[in-house]
CSV table of C-alpha atoms in Angstrom, one decimal:
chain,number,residue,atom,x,y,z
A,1,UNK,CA,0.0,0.0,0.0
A,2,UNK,CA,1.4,3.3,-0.5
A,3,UNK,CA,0.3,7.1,-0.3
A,4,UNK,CA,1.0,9.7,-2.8
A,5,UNK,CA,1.3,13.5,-2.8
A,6,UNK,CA,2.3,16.2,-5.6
A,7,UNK,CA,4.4,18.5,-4.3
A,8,UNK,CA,5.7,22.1,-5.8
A,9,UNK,CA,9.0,21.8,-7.3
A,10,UNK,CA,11.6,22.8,-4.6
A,11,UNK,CA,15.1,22.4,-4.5
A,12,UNK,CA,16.9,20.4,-7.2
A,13,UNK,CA,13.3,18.4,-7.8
A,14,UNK,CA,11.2,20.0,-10.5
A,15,UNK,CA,7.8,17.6,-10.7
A,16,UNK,CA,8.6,16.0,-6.9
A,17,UNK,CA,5.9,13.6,-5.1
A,18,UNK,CA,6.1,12.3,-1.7
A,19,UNK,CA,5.3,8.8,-1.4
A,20,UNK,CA,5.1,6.9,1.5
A,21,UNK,CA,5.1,3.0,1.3
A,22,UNK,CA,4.2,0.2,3.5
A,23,UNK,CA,3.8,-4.1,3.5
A,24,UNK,CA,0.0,-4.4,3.5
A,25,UNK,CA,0.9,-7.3,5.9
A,26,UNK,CA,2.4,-5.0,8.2
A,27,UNK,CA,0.0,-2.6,8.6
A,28,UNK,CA,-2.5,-5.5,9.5
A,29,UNK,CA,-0.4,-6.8,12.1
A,30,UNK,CA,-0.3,-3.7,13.4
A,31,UNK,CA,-3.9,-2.5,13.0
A,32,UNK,CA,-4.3,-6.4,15.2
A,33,UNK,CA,-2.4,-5.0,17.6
A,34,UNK,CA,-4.4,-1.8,18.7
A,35,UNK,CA,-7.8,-2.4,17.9
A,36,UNK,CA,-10.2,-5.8,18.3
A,37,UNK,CA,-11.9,-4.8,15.2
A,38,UNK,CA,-9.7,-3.8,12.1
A,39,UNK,CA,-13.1,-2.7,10.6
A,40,UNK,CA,-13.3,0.6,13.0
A,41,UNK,CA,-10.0,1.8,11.4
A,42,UNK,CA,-11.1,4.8,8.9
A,43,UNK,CA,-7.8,5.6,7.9
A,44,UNK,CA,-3.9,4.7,8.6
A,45,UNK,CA,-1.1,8.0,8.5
A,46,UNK,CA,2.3,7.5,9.2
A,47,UNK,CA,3.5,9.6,12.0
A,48,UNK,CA,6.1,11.7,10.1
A,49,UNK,CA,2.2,12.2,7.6
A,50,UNK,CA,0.6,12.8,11.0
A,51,UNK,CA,2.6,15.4,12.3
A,52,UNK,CA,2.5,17.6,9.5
A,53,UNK,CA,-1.4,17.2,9.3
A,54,UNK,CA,-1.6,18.6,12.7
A,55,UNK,CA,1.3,21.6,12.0
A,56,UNK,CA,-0.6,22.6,8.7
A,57,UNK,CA,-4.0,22.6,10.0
A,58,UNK,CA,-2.8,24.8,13.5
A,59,UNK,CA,0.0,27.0,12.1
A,60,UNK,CA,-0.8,26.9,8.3
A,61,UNK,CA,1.4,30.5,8.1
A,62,UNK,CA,4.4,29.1,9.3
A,63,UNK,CA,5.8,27.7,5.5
A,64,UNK,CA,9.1,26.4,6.8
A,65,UNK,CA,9.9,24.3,10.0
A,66,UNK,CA,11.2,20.8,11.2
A,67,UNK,CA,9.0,18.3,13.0
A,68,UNK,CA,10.4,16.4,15.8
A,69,UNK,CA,8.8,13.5,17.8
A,70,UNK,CA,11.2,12.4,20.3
A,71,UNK,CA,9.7,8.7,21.3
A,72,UNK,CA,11.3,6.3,23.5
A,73,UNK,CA,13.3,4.2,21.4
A,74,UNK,CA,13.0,6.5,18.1
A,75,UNK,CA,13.4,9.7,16.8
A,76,UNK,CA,10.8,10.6,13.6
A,77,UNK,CA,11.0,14.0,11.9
A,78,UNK,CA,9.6,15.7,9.3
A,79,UNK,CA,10.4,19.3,7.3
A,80,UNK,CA,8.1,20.8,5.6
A,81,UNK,CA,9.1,23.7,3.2
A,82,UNK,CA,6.3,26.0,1.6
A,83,UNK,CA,3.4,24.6,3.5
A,84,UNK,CA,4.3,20.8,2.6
A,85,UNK,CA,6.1,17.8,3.3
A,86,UNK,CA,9.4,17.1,1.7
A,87,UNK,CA,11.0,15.0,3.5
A,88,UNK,CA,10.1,12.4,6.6
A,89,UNK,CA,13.5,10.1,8.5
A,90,UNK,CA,13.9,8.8,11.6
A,91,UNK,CA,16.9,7.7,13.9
A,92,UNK,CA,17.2,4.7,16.6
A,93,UNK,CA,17.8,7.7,19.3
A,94,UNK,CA,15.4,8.4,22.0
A,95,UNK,CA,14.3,9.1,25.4
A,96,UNK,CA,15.7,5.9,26.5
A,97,UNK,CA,18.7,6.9,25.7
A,98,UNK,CA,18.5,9.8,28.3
A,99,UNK,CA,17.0,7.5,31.0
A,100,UNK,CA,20.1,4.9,30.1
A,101,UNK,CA,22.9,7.5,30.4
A,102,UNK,CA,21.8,8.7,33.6
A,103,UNK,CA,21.4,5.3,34.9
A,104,UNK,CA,24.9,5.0,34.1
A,105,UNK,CA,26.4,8.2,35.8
A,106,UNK,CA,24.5,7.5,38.9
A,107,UNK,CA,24.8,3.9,38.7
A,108,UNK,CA,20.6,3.5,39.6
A,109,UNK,CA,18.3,1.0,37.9
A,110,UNK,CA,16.2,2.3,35.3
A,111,UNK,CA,13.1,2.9,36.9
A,112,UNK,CA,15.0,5.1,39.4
A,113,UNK,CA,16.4,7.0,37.1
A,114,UNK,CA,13.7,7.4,34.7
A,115,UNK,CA,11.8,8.8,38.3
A,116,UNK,CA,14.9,11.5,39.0
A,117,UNK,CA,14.7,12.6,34.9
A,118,UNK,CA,11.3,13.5,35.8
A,119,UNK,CA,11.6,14.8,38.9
A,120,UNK,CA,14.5,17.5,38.7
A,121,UNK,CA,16.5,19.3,35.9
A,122,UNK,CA,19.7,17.5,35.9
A,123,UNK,CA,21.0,19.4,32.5
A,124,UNK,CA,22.3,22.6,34.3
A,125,UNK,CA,23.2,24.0,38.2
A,126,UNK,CA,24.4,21.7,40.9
A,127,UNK,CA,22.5,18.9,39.7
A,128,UNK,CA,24.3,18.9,36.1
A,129,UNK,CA,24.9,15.2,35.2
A,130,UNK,CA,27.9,15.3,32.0
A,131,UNK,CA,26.7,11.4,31.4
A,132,UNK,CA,23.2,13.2,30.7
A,133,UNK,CA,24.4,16.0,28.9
A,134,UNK,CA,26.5,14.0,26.1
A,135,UNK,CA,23.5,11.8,26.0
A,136,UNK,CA,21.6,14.7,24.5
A,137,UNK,CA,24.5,16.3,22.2
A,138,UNK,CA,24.3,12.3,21.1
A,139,UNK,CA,20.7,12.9,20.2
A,140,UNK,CA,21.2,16.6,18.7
A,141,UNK,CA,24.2,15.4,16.3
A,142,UNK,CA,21.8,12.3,15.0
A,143,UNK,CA,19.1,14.9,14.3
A,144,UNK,CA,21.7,17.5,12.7
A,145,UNK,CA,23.0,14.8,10.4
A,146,UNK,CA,20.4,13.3,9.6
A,147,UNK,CA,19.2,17.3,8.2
A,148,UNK,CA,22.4,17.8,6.6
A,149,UNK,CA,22.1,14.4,4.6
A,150,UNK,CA,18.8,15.5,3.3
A,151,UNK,CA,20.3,19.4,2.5
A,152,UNK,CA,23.3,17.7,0.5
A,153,UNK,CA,21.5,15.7,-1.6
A,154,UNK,CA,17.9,17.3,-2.0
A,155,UNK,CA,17.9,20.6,-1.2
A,156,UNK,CA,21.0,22.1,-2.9
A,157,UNK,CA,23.3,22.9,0.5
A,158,UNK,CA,20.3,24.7,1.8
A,159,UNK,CA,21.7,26.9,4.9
A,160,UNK,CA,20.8,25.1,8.3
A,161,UNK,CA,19.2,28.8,9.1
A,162,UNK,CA,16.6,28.4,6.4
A,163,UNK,CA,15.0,25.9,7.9
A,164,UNK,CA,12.7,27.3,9.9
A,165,UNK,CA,12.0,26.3,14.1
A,166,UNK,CA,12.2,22.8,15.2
A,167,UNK,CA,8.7,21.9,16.9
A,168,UNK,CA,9.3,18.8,19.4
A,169,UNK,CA,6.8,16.9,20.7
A,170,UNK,CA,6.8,13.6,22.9
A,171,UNK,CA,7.1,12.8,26.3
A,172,UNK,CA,10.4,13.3,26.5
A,173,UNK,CA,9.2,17.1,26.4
A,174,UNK,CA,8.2,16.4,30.0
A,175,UNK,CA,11.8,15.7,31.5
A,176,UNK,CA,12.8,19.1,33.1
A,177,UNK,CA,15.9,21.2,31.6
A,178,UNK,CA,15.9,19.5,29.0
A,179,UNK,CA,14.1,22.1,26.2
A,180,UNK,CA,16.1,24.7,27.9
A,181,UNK,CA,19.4,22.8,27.2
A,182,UNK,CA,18.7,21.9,23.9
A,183,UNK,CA,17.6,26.0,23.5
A,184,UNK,CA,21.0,26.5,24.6
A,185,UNK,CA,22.9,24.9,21.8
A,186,UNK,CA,23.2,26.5,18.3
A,187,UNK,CA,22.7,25.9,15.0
A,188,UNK,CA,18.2,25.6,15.9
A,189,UNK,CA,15.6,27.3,16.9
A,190,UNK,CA,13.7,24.5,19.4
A,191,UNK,CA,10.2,25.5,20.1
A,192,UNK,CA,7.1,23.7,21.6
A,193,UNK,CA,3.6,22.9,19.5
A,194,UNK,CA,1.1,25.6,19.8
A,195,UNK,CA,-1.5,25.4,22.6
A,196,UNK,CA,-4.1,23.3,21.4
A,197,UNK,CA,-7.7,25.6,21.1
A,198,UNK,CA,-10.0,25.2,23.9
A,199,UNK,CA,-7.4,23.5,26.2
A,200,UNK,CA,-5.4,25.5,29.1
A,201,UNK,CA,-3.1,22.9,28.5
A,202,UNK,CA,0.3,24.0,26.4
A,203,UNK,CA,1.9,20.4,26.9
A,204,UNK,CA,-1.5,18.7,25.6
A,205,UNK,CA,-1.1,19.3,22.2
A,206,UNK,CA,3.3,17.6,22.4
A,207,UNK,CA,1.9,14.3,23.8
A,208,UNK,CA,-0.8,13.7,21.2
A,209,UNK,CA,0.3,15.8,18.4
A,210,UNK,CA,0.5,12.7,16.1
A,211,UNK,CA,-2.8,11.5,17.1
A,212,UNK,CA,-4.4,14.7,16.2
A,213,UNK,CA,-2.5,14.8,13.0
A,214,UNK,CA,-4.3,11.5,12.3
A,215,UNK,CA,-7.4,12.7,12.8
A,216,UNK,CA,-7.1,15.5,10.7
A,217,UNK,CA,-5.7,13.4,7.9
A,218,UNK,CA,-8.4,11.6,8.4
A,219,UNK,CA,-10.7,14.1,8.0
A,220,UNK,CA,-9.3,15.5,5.0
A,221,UNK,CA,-8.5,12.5,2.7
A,222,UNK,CA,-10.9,12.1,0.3
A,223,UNK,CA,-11.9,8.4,-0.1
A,224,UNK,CA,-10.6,7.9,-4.0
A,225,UNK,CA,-7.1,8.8,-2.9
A,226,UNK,CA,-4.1,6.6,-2.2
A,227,UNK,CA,-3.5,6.1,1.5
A,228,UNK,CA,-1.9,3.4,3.4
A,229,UNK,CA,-5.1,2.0,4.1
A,230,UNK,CA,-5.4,-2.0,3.2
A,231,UNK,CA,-7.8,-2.2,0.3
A,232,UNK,CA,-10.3,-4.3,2.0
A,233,UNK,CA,-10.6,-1.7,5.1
A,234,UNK,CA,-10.6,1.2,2.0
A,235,UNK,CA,-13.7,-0.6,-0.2
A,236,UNK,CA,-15.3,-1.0,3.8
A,237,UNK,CA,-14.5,2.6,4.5
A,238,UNK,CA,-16.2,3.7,0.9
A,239,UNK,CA,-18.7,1.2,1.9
A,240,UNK,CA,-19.6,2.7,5.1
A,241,UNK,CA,-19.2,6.5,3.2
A,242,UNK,CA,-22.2,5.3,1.0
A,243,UNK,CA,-24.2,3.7,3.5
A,244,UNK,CA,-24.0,7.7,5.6
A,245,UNK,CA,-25.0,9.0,2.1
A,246,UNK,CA,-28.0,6.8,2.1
A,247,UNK,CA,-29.1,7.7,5.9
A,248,UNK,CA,-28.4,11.0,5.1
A,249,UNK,CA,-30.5,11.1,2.2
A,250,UNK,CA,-33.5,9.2,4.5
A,251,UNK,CA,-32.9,11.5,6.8
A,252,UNK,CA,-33.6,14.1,4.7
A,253,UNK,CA,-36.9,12.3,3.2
A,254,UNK,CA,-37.5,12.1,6.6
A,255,UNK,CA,-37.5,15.5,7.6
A,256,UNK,CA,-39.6,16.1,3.9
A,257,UNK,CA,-42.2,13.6,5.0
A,258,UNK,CA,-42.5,15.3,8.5
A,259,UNK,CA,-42.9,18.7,6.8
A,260,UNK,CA,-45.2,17.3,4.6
A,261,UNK,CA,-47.2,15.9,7.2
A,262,UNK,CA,-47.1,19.1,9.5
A,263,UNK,CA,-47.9,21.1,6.8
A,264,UNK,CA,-51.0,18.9,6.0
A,265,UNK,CA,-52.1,18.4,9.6
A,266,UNK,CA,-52.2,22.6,9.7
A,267,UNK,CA,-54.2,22.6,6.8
A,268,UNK,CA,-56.7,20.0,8.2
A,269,UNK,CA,-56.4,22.1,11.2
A,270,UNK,CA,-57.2,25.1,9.4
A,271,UNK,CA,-60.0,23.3,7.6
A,272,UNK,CA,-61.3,22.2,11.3
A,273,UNK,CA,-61.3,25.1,12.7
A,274,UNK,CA,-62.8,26.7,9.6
A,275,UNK,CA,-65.6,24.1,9.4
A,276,UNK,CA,-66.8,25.2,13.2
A,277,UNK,CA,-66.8,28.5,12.3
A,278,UNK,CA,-69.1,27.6,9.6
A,279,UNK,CA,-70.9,25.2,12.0
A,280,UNK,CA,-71.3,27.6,14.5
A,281,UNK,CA,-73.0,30.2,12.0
A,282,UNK,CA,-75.2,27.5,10.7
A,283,UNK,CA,-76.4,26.9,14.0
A,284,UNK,CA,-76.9,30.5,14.8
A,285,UNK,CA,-78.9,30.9,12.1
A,286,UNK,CA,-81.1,27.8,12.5
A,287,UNK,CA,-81.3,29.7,16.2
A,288,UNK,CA,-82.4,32.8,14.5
A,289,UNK,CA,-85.0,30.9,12.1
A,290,UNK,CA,-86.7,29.1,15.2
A,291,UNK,CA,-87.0,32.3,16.6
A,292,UNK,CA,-88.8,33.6,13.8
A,293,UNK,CA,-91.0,30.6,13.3
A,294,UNK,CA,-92.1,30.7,17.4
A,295,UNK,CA,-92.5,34.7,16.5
A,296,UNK,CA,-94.9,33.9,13.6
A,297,UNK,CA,-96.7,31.2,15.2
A,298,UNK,CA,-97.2,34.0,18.4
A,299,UNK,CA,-98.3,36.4,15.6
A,300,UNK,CA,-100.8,33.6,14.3
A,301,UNK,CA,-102.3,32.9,17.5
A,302,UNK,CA,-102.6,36.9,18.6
A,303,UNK,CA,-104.3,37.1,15.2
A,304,UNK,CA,-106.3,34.8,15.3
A,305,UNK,CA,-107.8,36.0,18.6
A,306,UNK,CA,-108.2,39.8,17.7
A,307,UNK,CA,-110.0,38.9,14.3
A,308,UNK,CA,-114.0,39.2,15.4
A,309,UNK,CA,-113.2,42.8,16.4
A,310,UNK,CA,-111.4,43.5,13.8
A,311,UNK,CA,-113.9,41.4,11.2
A,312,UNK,CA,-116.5,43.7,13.7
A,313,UNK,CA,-114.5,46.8,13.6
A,314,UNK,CA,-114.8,46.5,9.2
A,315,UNK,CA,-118.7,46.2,9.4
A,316,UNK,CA,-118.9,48.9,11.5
A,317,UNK,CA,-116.8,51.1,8.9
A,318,UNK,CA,-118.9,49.6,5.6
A,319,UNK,CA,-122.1,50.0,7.8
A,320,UNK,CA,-120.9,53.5,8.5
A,321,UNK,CA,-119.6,54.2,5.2
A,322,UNK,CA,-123.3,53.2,3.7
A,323,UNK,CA,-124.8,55.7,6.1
A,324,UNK,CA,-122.8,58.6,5.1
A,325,UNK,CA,-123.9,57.8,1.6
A,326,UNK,CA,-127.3,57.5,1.5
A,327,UNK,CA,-126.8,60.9,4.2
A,328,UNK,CA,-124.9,62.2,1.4
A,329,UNK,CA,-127.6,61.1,-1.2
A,330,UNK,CA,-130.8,62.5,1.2
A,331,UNK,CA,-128.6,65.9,1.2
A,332,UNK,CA,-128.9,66.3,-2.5
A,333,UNK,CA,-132.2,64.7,-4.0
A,334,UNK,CA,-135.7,65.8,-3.1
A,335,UNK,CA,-138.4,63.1,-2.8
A,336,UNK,CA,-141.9,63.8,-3.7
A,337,UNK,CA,-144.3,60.6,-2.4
A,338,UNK,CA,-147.5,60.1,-4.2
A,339,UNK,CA,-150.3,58.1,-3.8
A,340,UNK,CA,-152.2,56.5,-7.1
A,341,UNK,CA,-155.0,54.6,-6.2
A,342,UNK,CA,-158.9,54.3,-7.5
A,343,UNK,CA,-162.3,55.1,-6.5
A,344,UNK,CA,-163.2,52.1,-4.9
A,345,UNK,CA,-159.5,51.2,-3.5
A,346,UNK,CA,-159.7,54.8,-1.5
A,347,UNK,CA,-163.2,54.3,-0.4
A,348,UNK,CA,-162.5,50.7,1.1
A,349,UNK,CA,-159.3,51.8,2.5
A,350,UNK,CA,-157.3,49.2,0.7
């Protein structure tokens, strides 16, 4: 398995790529090793990859620096020049070597001496140990060769000056004096990581700056790229990207349906609350024609008993109204009466 990167031409290399390579077997023994499940593994970085994930994604203005990890047993660095990594080594020199020299010069066991390391500064004052000291120029003139092997032959005699700071990190980072007397020396510029955001702890970010690295890497690599990755865990891992697609889609459909639905239950709602409205008008009015009806029928029935005075009440006006006629007609018209009758008739008085 291997992991590529184009770089920008620096240096005597005009179309340069950093590749890192690995035995697909050993990064399965390994992934065996720290996890039960190989499946839960996302992505594999090597640590020199790591630690210039975490530098470019906390102090992407600084274009040039070295990378140190000081481990136990090993030494990994990385320098990255314009924002990007050209070149990742490591050397068999460590913090052991430290806890070993001073077991030495004080003739303790190990984990007595590894306890005095971390309990006092034993690089300068009274307490200076020599054993100690040359322990360290031991592990300053490994990481100084090792830099001036990579200016010879890929950088063009690059001045050591040009290299920017050297950021450490590891636990050796811990043992007191020992920044200080490697601040001392000349020919670098030794610095701490940056204080990790959100943590009021500056020493955080040295023990685990690898792991963060990782994680950022992680973050970062799209899933098409080369990594160091096995491909069975990669095809799982694009697996797994797909499947969070999918949910993420039927989340959303989700969500649609539930807006849907909400929005539909308000309109039924609406329509509800509408329809009692209505309702309740309709019943008014069926309120309003009862009370008319009851007021007819009461209109009815007080008819009903007033009409012989008022069928009274109109003969009385026709029976007055005929009077003031024929009083009207006897005003204007003179009658003359007479009687015709015979001889006989008058004398019988018939």
């Amino acid at each position: 398995v291997y992991e590529a990167v184009a770089l920008t031409p620096h240096g005597r290399l005009q179309k340069p790529y950093f590749v890192t390579i690995a035995r697909e077997q050993d990064v399965d023994q390994h992934l065996q090793r720290i996890t039960a499940r190989a499946t839960d593994v996302r992505d594999v970085s090597s640590f020199a990859n790591a630690l210039v994930s975490a530098h470019t994604a906390l102090q992407p203005s600084l274009r040039h620096c070295v990378l140190v990890d000081c481990g136990a047993s090993a030494t990994v660095l990385a320098i990255v020049r314009d924002g990007q990594q050209v070149f990742a080594s490591s050397f068999a020199v460590g913090g052991n070597a430290l806890v070993d020299a001073l077991a030495r010069a004080r003739k303790l066991a190990v984990p007595e001496a590894e306890a005095q390391l971390g309990a006092q500064n034993l690089f300068a004052g009274a307490q200076r140990v020599p054993g100690l000291c040359a322990a360290a120029d031991n592990w300053l003139t490994e990481l100084r060769k090792t830099l001036d092997d990579w200016r010879k032959q890929y950088a063009g005699g690059l001045a050591a000056e040009t290299l920017g700071p050297v950021i450490l990190s590891g636990g050796v980072l811990r043992v007191p004096g020992w920044l200080e007397y490697l601040q001392d020396q000349r020919g670098f510029t030794f610095s701490r990581w940056p204080r990790l955001p959100g943590t009021g702890d500056g020493s955080l970010l040295s023990d685990f700056a690898a792991a963060y690295g990782a994680a950022v890497a992680a973050a970062r690599r799209p899933l098409d790229s080369p990594s160091l990755l096995p491909p069975p865990l990669r095809a799982h891992r694009q697996q797994l990207s797909r499947l969070a697609k999918v949910n993420v889609v039927g989340v959303v459909c989700l969500l649609l349906a539930a807006l849907v639905v909400a929005l539909a239950t308000w309109h039924k709602a609406a329509l509800v609350v509408r329809k009692r409205g209505l309702a309740q008008k309709a019943e008014a009015a069926a309120a309003q024609v009862r009370q008319l009806e009851n007021l007819a029928r009461q209109r009815d029935q007080t008819l009903e008993r007033c009409w012989p005075l008022l069928d009274q009440q109109e003969r009385t006006l026709n029976l007055l109204h005929t009077l003031r006629v024929l009083q009207q007609g006897r005003a204007h018209h003179d009658f003359w009466c007479v009687l015709l009758a015979d001889s006989d008739s008058y004398a019988h008085g018939t």
